[in-house]
């Protein structure tokens, strides 16, 4: 047993880099070449593989630290049998391999001592899958940088994806042939590298190559570079469907974690530099998926809202949603996404209605019934549903029919401490104002006390959402599908209304009618609203 120290390897010219991921936990078994940490400079990121097999004792750097070549990264406890790649390997005695295929002959290594003849290599944009021009949004190299094959040189962005253009060779950047904001396409020139002869392609491009962002005319240059390395798509908002997880910007350890947890990386929002997905992004995604399945599995390709750790900006508190709030949330989302909504607005003159309602006060006290404008609204809605039966329909499950209902039940949204409940006033068209008022009182009371039975909330044909007692001048209510209409009511206000010879003060009630445009046309809605306004403005019509 020995404890070995792993250090930051050669960074290819970068002076210091950031530690952006610690991939293991102390105690974890480490195989040779397992990625220990991920480092990132302002140009590229790299995984640091372990030169030892054994077990991780501890990290000697923290996530976020800045390190340079030679800095100690981690302690690895190696077993007696394990072999260090940093140690001299003993001369291998070849055992006879009876069942095995003969080992391939080692590839000849370039002679290190050979005089290094250097030449220039033009790098062009490889095949990006179309002839369209794309924007160059980032140059990831600087003149003098030493780049390795596969390092990102520039980042391109089309309207569908962002692509890293990797270097097809290792070498030193001696000229950059494009600028941020340029429009490039397959074959456009990107940079010239000074490479050793062993690296260079047959064609070495003179330094006086065609300048910035022109297409490479030499057919022998473009294919050489294009075939060497394809661009890496790091994000593809419009093309995520069916895209492989290779298309996301994440390191190997994060990919491994995602594989272990069964997380599709396309669904995870990266919070690292340039949107790189980090381990904590995968953790947050899983936490969110467990706590709120509805928010992560829309199943309809809708981009997800990123999960943010708000505590990094200030003090926060996590408050558990009630069952009703969760149910309401998913119903609202379902209805909002399924129903093509239209909302139309009107005002009803309820001056006389209010006079009449107030005149019922003494009688109401005797009966123990409080009559509010909501009772008149329910009554008027029921009559309007009767007169405009399109609003008393629902789409059939087969998508080929609508179901016409021949009963009239009106749901009423009730604001309760546990969330929104919608009890239903049954056969509202057959009830008078006293009976409807009694229903409102008892159902609203049961809703607030959490004592509604499922049957109290079933069978609604249309919903009323009255915010009149609270305030506001209008809002756009969400249809309570499979119903096709909902009336939002805001606070009545005294307004000057032109009566033909003068402005008269009238009490006006703002009405907001949302409907499902698959079942209801604007004309239907206009007729429904006009009828409703007429009934509320002159309640004598309610008696007809
Ligand atoms: N304009 C002005 N005043 C109004 C009004 C209006 N449109 N509607 C009601 N009021 C008055 C009532 O007349 C009553 O005043 P008085 O006692 O002086 O007559 C007062 O507001 C209190 O009303 P209330 O809320 O106790 O009773 P209500 O019958 O008006 O409403 C209910 C019952 C259950 C609809 C209501 O309590 C409620 O919960 N509303 C919220 C609905 C909601 O949350 N909708 C949003 C759904 S989507 O998020």
XYZ file of C-alpha atoms and ligand atoms in Angstrom:
593
model
C 0.000 0.000 0.000
C 1.260 3.465 -0.862
C -0.290 6.888 -1.146
C 0.440 8.590 -4.435
C -0.099 12.246 -5.209
C -1.685 13.140 -8.547
C -0.684 16.482 -10.005
C -2.032 18.783 -12.714
C -0.562 17.573 -16.024
C 0.732 19.705 -18.889
C -1.981 22.220 -19.789
C -0.829 22.818 -23.334
C 0.174 26.404 -22.766
C -2.552 27.580 -20.376
C -1.031 29.120 -17.252
C -3.822 28.458 -14.797
C -7.217 26.811 -15.092
C -10.288 26.378 -12.944
C -11.377 23.162 -11.299
C -14.991 22.827 -12.408
C -15.823 19.313 -11.269
C -14.608 16.815 -8.697
C -15.734 13.538 -10.185
C -15.308 11.137 -7.286
C -15.920 10.903 -3.564
C -13.172 9.987 -1.062
C -13.223 6.204 -0.667
C -14.231 5.596 -4.297
C -12.324 2.944 -6.213
C -10.228 4.464 -8.995
C -9.251 2.670 -12.170
C -6.295 3.711 -14.240
C -7.355 6.610 -16.533
C -10.572 7.276 -14.594
C -11.338 10.955 -14.741
C -10.533 12.555 -11.371
C -11.391 16.184 -11.975
C -12.415 18.454 -14.817
C -10.423 21.584 -15.496
C -11.515 24.460 -17.634
C -9.647 27.379 -19.085
C -11.335 30.180 -20.974
C -10.758 28.120 -24.124
C -11.366 24.490 -23.366
C -12.117 21.959 -20.703
C -10.249 18.754 -19.968
C -10.669 15.735 -17.778
C -7.645 14.775 -15.708
C -7.272 10.995 -15.826
C -5.831 9.111 -12.894
C -2.311 7.803 -13.487
C -2.879 5.303 -10.656
C -5.377 2.609 -9.828
C -6.474 2.289 -6.210
C -8.820 4.253 -4.039
C -9.249 7.994 -3.623
C -8.023 9.114 -0.196
C -8.902 12.770 -0.620
C -8.895 15.669 -3.003
C -6.247 18.304 -2.433
C -8.152 20.947 -4.396
C -11.674 22.281 -4.070
C -14.323 22.728 -6.740
C -13.835 26.247 -8.107
C -10.130 26.449 -7.211
C -7.609 27.768 -9.712
C -4.663 25.471 -10.368
C -1.540 25.339 -12.534
C 0.714 22.629 -13.923
C 2.221 20.525 -11.132
C -0.273 21.463 -8.434
C -1.343 18.506 -6.289
C -4.872 17.357 -7.080
C -5.563 14.209 -5.115
C -4.159 11.418 -3.002
C -4.675 7.886 -4.290
C -3.965 4.852 -2.157
C -2.543 2.224 -4.449
C -2.610 -1.530 -3.767
C 0.473 -3.731 -3.978
C -0.719 -5.333 -7.187
C -1.665 -2.092 -8.807
C 0.640 -0.471 -11.156
C 1.378 3.136 -11.610
C 1.463 4.581 -15.043
C 3.818 7.219 -13.696
C 6.236 4.568 -12.480
C 8.583 2.810 -14.771
C 6.835 -0.266 -16.050
C 8.916 -3.396 -15.499
C 9.965 -5.183 -18.640
C 7.086 -7.415 -19.546
C 7.764 -11.075 -19.870
C 5.463 -12.314 -22.583
C 3.391 -15.232 -21.377
C 2.308 -17.644 -24.036
C -1.234 -16.540 -25.008
C -2.839 -19.763 -26.107
C -6.475 -18.706 -26.472
C -5.891 -15.113 -27.190
C -5.309 -13.323 -30.414
C -1.739 -12.316 -30.928
C -1.065 -8.807 -29.716
C -0.857 -6.280 -32.501
C 2.554 -4.981 -33.093
C 3.198 -1.722 -31.370
C 2.779 1.227 -33.608
C 6.041 2.832 -34.485
C 6.514 5.903 -32.329
C 7.818 9.045 -33.987
C 11.428 9.432 -33.059
C 11.483 12.114 -30.405
C 14.999 13.096 -31.254
C 14.300 13.577 -34.938
C 14.736 17.170 -35.998
C 11.330 18.791 -35.938
C 10.523 20.406 -39.275
C 7.522 22.612 -38.943
C 4.993 23.686 -41.527
C 1.677 25.488 -41.632
C -1.740 23.867 -41.614
C -4.952 25.593 -42.626
C -7.958 24.688 -40.516
C -11.369 25.078 -42.112
C -14.930 24.578 -40.934
C -15.710 20.886 -41.305
C -18.979 19.581 -42.719
C -21.729 21.195 -40.664
C -24.498 19.286 -42.336
C -25.796 22.026 -44.615
C -24.616 24.687 -47.035
C -26.141 27.461 -44.979
C -24.069 30.197 -43.431
C -23.827 30.207 -39.643
C -22.650 32.872 -37.222
C -19.276 32.717 -35.558
C -20.157 33.537 -31.969
C -16.949 32.783 -30.115
C -13.255 32.484 -30.856
C -11.798 30.081 -28.329
C -8.106 30.478 -29.221
C -5.519 33.221 -29.308
C -2.435 33.626 -31.426
C 0.407 31.667 -29.830
C -1.872 29.093 -28.178
C -0.800 25.500 -28.342
C -3.857 23.438 -29.313
C -4.357 19.721 -29.298
C -6.337 17.832 -31.889
C -9.983 18.049 -30.844
C -9.612 21.312 -28.892
C -12.322 23.824 -29.677
C -11.127 26.570 -31.988
C -14.305 28.522 -32.563
C -18.001 28.205 -31.736
C -20.617 28.548 -34.456
C -24.318 29.125 -34.032
C -27.110 28.470 -36.481
C -30.766 29.074 -35.726
C -30.903 25.442 -34.602
C -27.697 24.642 -32.806
C -24.425 25.776 -31.355
C -21.367 23.900 -32.578
C -17.790 23.702 -31.359
C -15.373 23.519 -34.259
C -12.545 21.282 -33.060
C -8.997 21.456 -34.291
C -8.121 18.752 -36.779
C -4.450 18.962 -35.780
C -2.227 19.683 -32.821
C -0.053 22.730 -33.174
C 0.508 26.378 -32.402
C -1.975 29.011 -33.559
C -0.154 31.450 -35.791
C -3.037 33.120 -37.562
C -6.781 33.453 -36.937
C -8.669 33.888 -40.189
C -12.143 34.687 -38.909
C -13.649 37.150 -36.490
C -16.616 37.039 -34.133
C -19.785 37.922 -35.999
C -18.516 36.509 -39.312
C -20.766 34.251 -41.323
C -19.058 30.941 -42.043
C -20.045 27.738 -43.802
C -18.525 24.343 -44.474
C -15.006 24.893 -45.783
C -14.609 28.471 -44.533
C -11.138 29.205 -43.199
C -10.729 29.405 -39.460
C -7.060 29.472 -38.516
C -3.546 28.492 -39.445
C -1.555 26.264 -37.118
C 2.142 25.646 -37.082
C 2.457 21.888 -36.890
C 5.350 19.516 -36.875
C 5.848 17.675 -40.144
C 4.616 14.484 -38.602
C 1.288 16.229 -37.994
C 0.925 18.271 -41.158
C -1.319 17.311 -44.001
C 0.091 17.048 -47.474
C -1.090 20.539 -48.214
C 0.564 23.243 -46.210
C -1.151 26.519 -46.698
C 0.887 29.656 -47.152
C 0.451 32.269 -44.494
C -0.903 34.646 -47.100
C -4.006 32.478 -47.339
C -7.256 34.158 -48.354
C -8.241 36.389 -45.462
C -11.063 36.384 -43.007
C -14.138 34.313 -43.562
C -13.807 33.514 -47.204
C -14.432 30.020 -48.394
C -11.495 27.738 -48.991
C -11.239 27.365 -52.723
C -8.774 24.524 -52.686
C -10.757 21.315 -52.740
C -7.780 19.461 -51.367
C -7.715 21.543 -48.189
C -11.317 21.498 -47.119
C -11.879 17.753 -47.224
C -8.643 17.089 -45.373
C -9.708 19.177 -42.427
C -13.373 18.422 -42.713
C -12.872 14.726 -42.443
C -10.477 15.016 -39.578
C -13.006 16.101 -37.016
C -16.651 16.937 -37.031
C -18.037 19.871 -35.084
C -19.389 19.071 -31.665
C -22.924 20.285 -31.186
C -23.131 21.566 -27.657
C -26.676 22.756 -27.609
C -29.531 22.397 -30.022
C -32.672 24.036 -28.727
C -34.630 23.563 -31.912
C -33.258 20.160 -32.736
C -33.314 18.303 -29.455
C -35.872 15.781 -30.548
C -34.130 12.528 -31.137
C -30.700 14.037 -30.636
C -28.175 11.822 -28.947
C -26.730 12.816 -25.627
C -23.407 13.229 -27.425
C -24.896 16.497 -28.576
C -24.916 18.064 -25.141
C -22.090 19.930 -23.480
C -20.988 17.750 -20.593
C -17.880 15.947 -19.443
C -17.458 12.174 -19.181
C -18.071 12.008 -15.439
C -21.324 13.913 -15.777
C -22.345 11.635 -18.630
C -21.539 8.617 -16.484
C -23.610 10.003 -13.583
C -26.503 10.715 -15.945
C -26.293 7.174 -17.315
C -26.301 5.726 -13.794
C -29.351 7.768 -12.829
C -31.160 7.219 -16.118
C -31.227 10.951 -16.832
C -31.376 12.158 -20.405
C -28.838 14.983 -20.546
C -30.795 16.788 -23.260
C -33.336 17.606 -20.578
C -30.821 19.065 -18.126
C -30.001 22.760 -18.180
C -26.294 23.398 -17.709
C -25.255 26.130 -15.320
C -21.526 25.872 -16.006
C -19.533 28.128 -18.277
C -21.147 28.308 -21.718
C -23.991 26.128 -20.475
C -21.796 23.151 -19.601
C -23.793 20.587 -17.640
C -22.271 19.879 -14.267
C -22.908 17.187 -11.684
C -25.020 19.466 -9.531
C -27.215 20.207 -12.579
C -27.944 16.488 -12.893
C -28.582 16.286 -9.129
C -30.986 19.243 -9.265
C -32.781 17.721 -12.228
C -33.279 14.427 -10.395
C -34.426 16.204 -7.214
C -36.909 18.239 -9.190
C -38.167 15.195 -11.087
C -38.779 13.334 -7.829
C -40.513 16.238 -6.140
C -42.527 17.441 -9.076
C -43.037 14.846 -11.791
C -45.481 17.068 -13.680
C -42.965 19.865 -14.186
C -40.312 17.700 -15.791
C -42.308 15.304 -17.900
C -44.454 17.430 -20.107
C -43.862 14.864 -22.836
C -44.595 17.440 -25.478
C -41.136 18.741 -26.229
C -41.753 21.949 -24.302
C -38.472 23.394 -23.089
C -38.237 23.135 -19.338
C -37.775 25.995 -16.948
C -34.296 25.656 -15.432
C -34.056 24.716 -11.766
C -32.242 27.518 -9.968
C -30.677 27.462 -6.530
C -32.098 30.799 -5.335
C -30.203 30.627 -2.045
C -27.133 31.831 -3.921
C -28.881 35.240 -4.245
C -30.261 35.610 -0.729
C -32.188 33.963 2.078
C -34.878 31.535 0.948
C -37.405 29.151 2.464
C -38.968 26.061 0.949
C -42.749 25.871 1.464
C -44.495 22.612 0.714
C -47.309 22.793 -1.795
C -50.637 21.409 -0.638
C -52.175 18.517 -2.521
C -54.824 20.875 -3.894
C -52.223 23.365 -5.094
C -50.309 20.606 -6.886
C -53.471 19.259 -8.468
C -54.605 22.745 -9.482
C -51.155 23.434 -10.942
C -51.153 20.364 -13.138
C -54.805 20.890 -14.171
C -54.101 24.503 -15.098
C -51.038 23.515 -17.096
C -52.996 20.750 -18.823
C -55.841 23.108 -19.706
C -53.577 25.946 -20.764
C -51.620 23.657 -23.091
C -54.608 21.782 -24.520
C -57.187 24.486 -25.032
C -56.813 27.218 -27.649
C -58.066 30.101 -25.517
C -59.772 33.299 -26.560
C -60.956 35.796 -23.966
C -63.455 38.536 -24.668
C -64.496 41.384 -22.408
C -67.615 43.407 -21.733
C -69.222 45.455 -18.962
C -72.710 44.911 -17.575
C -74.659 47.759 -16.050
C -75.716 46.289 -12.675
C -77.059 49.490 -11.120
C -80.621 48.145 -10.923
C -79.446 44.644 -10.021
C -77.562 46.071 -7.031
C -80.561 48.166 -5.958
C -82.732 45.080 -6.056
C -80.113 42.925 -4.299
C -79.774 45.457 -1.491
C -83.560 45.517 -1.136
C -83.393 41.807 -0.284
C -81.179 42.418 2.743
C -83.870 42.395 5.459
C -85.631 39.429 3.957
C -82.259 37.691 3.650
C -81.472 38.274 7.328
C -84.809 36.705 8.262
C -84.028 33.685 6.092
C -80.413 33.573 7.210
C -79.272 33.945 3.602
C -76.753 36.424 2.306
C -77.393 37.415 -1.292
C -74.328 38.646 -3.215
C -73.942 39.531 -6.932
C -72.559 36.025 -7.424
C -76.064 34.509 -7.092
C -77.320 36.712 -9.948
C -74.286 35.816 -12.009
C -74.940 32.073 -11.554
C -78.576 32.543 -12.461
C -77.695 34.648 -15.534
C -75.007 32.181 -16.648
C -77.510 29.300 -16.402
C -80.003 31.215 -18.529
C -77.285 32.136 -21.051
C -76.203 28.485 -21.297
C -79.810 27.575 -22.000
C -80.042 30.216 -24.729
C -76.580 29.441 -26.168
C -76.217 25.653 -25.949
C -72.795 25.690 -27.729
C -71.347 26.718 -24.370
C -72.897 23.647 -22.774
C -70.841 21.207 -24.835
C -67.617 19.259 -24.470
C -65.378 17.687 -27.093
C -65.850 13.928 -27.229
C -62.785 11.759 -26.636
C -62.825 10.559 -30.267
C -62.247 14.123 -31.532
C -65.090 13.534 -34.002
C -68.056 14.665 -31.910
C -69.154 17.189 -29.329
C -71.351 16.158 -26.444
C -74.342 18.434 -25.910
C -75.432 18.472 -22.258
C -79.119 18.848 -21.470
C -78.591 19.740 -17.835
C -77.145 22.999 -16.504
C -74.675 22.834 -13.612
C -72.480 25.848 -12.888
C -69.121 25.514 -11.121
C -67.935 28.293 -8.825
C -64.243 28.872 -8.050
C -63.703 29.243 -4.302
C -60.509 30.646 -2.855
C -59.584 28.534 0.203
C -56.513 28.459 2.451
C -55.576 25.082 0.945
C -55.986 26.258 -2.642
C -58.616 26.681 -5.302
C -61.737 24.472 -5.200
C -64.600 24.409 -7.691
C -67.876 23.117 -6.194
C -70.815 22.858 -8.567
C -74.296 24.372 -8.232
C -76.490 21.703 -9.739
C -79.489 22.497 -11.979
C -78.826 26.206 -11.554
C -81.371 26.989 -14.300
C -84.153 25.535 -12.157
C -83.273 27.442 -8.987
C -84.254 30.908 -7.797
C -81.917 33.518 -6.258
C -82.632 32.375 -2.676
C -81.832 28.762 -3.422
C -78.714 29.639 -5.426
C -77.565 31.928 -2.594
C -78.030 29.089 -0.112
C -75.996 26.788 -2.361
C -73.232 29.397 -2.662
C -73.059 29.832 1.118
C -73.060 26.147 1.915
C -70.683 25.037 -0.873
C -68.228 27.923 -0.252
C -68.341 27.072 3.493
C -67.696 23.378 2.859
C -64.854 24.263 0.463
C -63.178 26.532 3.027
C -63.581 23.881 5.744
C -62.173 21.183 3.439
C -65.396 19.207 3.658
C -66.550 19.052 0.021
C -67.443 15.584 -1.221
C -66.216 14.525 -4.683
C -69.838 14.610 -5.889
C -70.040 18.323 -4.876
C -67.330 19.060 -7.430
C -68.491 16.892 -10.306
C -70.749 17.477 -13.276
C -69.946 21.136 -13.982
C -70.892 22.559 -17.411
C -69.344 26.032 -17.119
C -67.355 27.838 -14.405
C -67.656 31.221 -12.748
C -64.514 32.749 -11.266
C -65.519 35.824 -9.282
C -62.780 38.074 -7.989
C -65.336 40.835 -7.443
C -64.909 40.912 -3.689
C -61.145 41.126 -4.106
C -60.617 43.662 -6.916
C -59.174 44.143 -10.376
C -60.571 45.411 -13.625
C -60.229 42.259 -15.715
C -58.278 39.016 -16.177
C -58.063 36.069 -18.555
C -59.416 32.972 -16.792
C -58.259 29.508 -17.898
C -61.009 27.249 -19.218
C -61.790 24.385 -16.825
C -61.571 21.638 -19.494
C -63.401 19.572 -20.608
C -65.824 22.482 -20.117
C -65.557 25.010 -22.954
C -66.276 28.309 -21.247
C -65.454 30.222 -18.069
C -66.585 33.661 -16.916
C -64.175 35.822 -14.960
C -65.786 38.663 -12.992
C -63.902 41.614 -11.541
C -64.977 44.338 -9.110
C -67.946 46.505 -10.038
C -67.218 50.210 -10.354
C -69.276 53.338 -10.698
C -68.565 54.787 -14.171
C -69.948 57.691 -16.206
C -72.052 56.163 -18.985
C -73.504 58.189 -21.893
C -77.297 57.685 -21.921
C -77.994 59.633 -25.112
C -78.256 63.070 -23.557
C -75.792 63.048 -20.654
C -73.234 61.028 -18.712
C -74.974 59.169 -15.913
C -73.261 57.372 -13.019
C -73.808 53.635 -13.519
C -72.462 50.665 -11.587
C -70.632 48.556 -14.155
C -69.456 45.003 -13.722
C -66.396 43.869 -15.781
C -66.924 40.461 -17.405
C -64.187 38.326 -19.026
C -65.303 35.307 -21.013
C -62.658 32.727 -21.999
C -63.639 29.918 -24.327
C -62.259 26.905 -26.148
C -61.973 28.007 -29.756
C -62.157 24.390 -30.943
C -65.802 24.269 -29.861
C -66.886 27.916 -29.646
C -66.613 30.518 -32.383
C -66.227 34.219 -31.787
C -69.819 34.696 -32.948
C -71.100 32.188 -30.362
C -69.091 33.957 -27.684
C -70.356 37.370 -28.756
C -73.969 36.153 -28.555
C -73.411 34.488 -25.174
C -71.812 37.617 -23.735
C -74.473 39.951 -25.154
C -77.192 37.757 -23.687
C -75.482 37.646 -20.313
C -74.971 41.419 -20.237
C -78.644 41.948 -21.115
C -79.796 39.673 -18.256
C -77.538 41.329 -15.698
C -78.412 44.820 -16.859
C -82.140 44.151 -16.647
C -82.863 41.257 -14.323
C -86.542 41.214 -15.323
C -85.366 39.108 -18.297
C -84.196 36.466 -15.818
C -87.835 35.815 -14.954
C -88.787 35.061 -18.573
N -67.975 43.677 -7.351
C -68.039 44.306 -6.163
N -68.360 43.670 -5.025
C -68.626 42.359 -5.078
C -68.571 41.645 -6.277
C -68.242 42.371 -7.442
N -68.151 41.773 -8.631
N -68.884 40.368 -6.035
C -69.096 40.260 -4.719
N -68.940 41.456 -4.149
C -69.106 41.799 -2.749
C -70.292 41.131 -2.156
O -71.449 41.842 -2.472
C -69.951 41.143 -0.709
O -70.174 42.420 -0.180
P -71.436 42.749 0.763
O -71.367 41.745 1.874
O -71.187 44.135 1.192
O -72.606 42.592 -0.080
C -68.457 40.975 -0.690
O -68.025 41.261 -2.008
C -67.963 39.621 -0.202
O -68.187 38.611 -1.096
P -67.823 37.085 -0.714
O -66.551 36.702 -1.287
O -67.966 36.860 0.744
O -68.954 36.302 -1.383
P -69.309 36.212 -2.905
O -70.638 35.589 -2.974
O -69.123 37.483 -3.589
O -68.235 35.203 -3.485
C -67.015 33.222 -3.721
C -68.254 33.850 -3.140
C -66.940 31.803 -3.255
C -67.107 33.269 -5.245
C -65.792 34.046 -3.278
O -65.784 34.093 -1.873
C -64.474 33.519 -3.753
O -63.883 32.584 -3.178
N -63.934 34.149 -4.816
C -62.615 33.831 -5.308
C -62.702 33.039 -6.587
C -61.314 32.846 -7.134
O -60.362 32.628 -6.411
N -61.184 32.915 -8.457
C -59.940 32.799 -9.095
C -59.851 31.464 -9.716
S -58.467 31.277 -10.746
O -57.233 31.500 -9.780
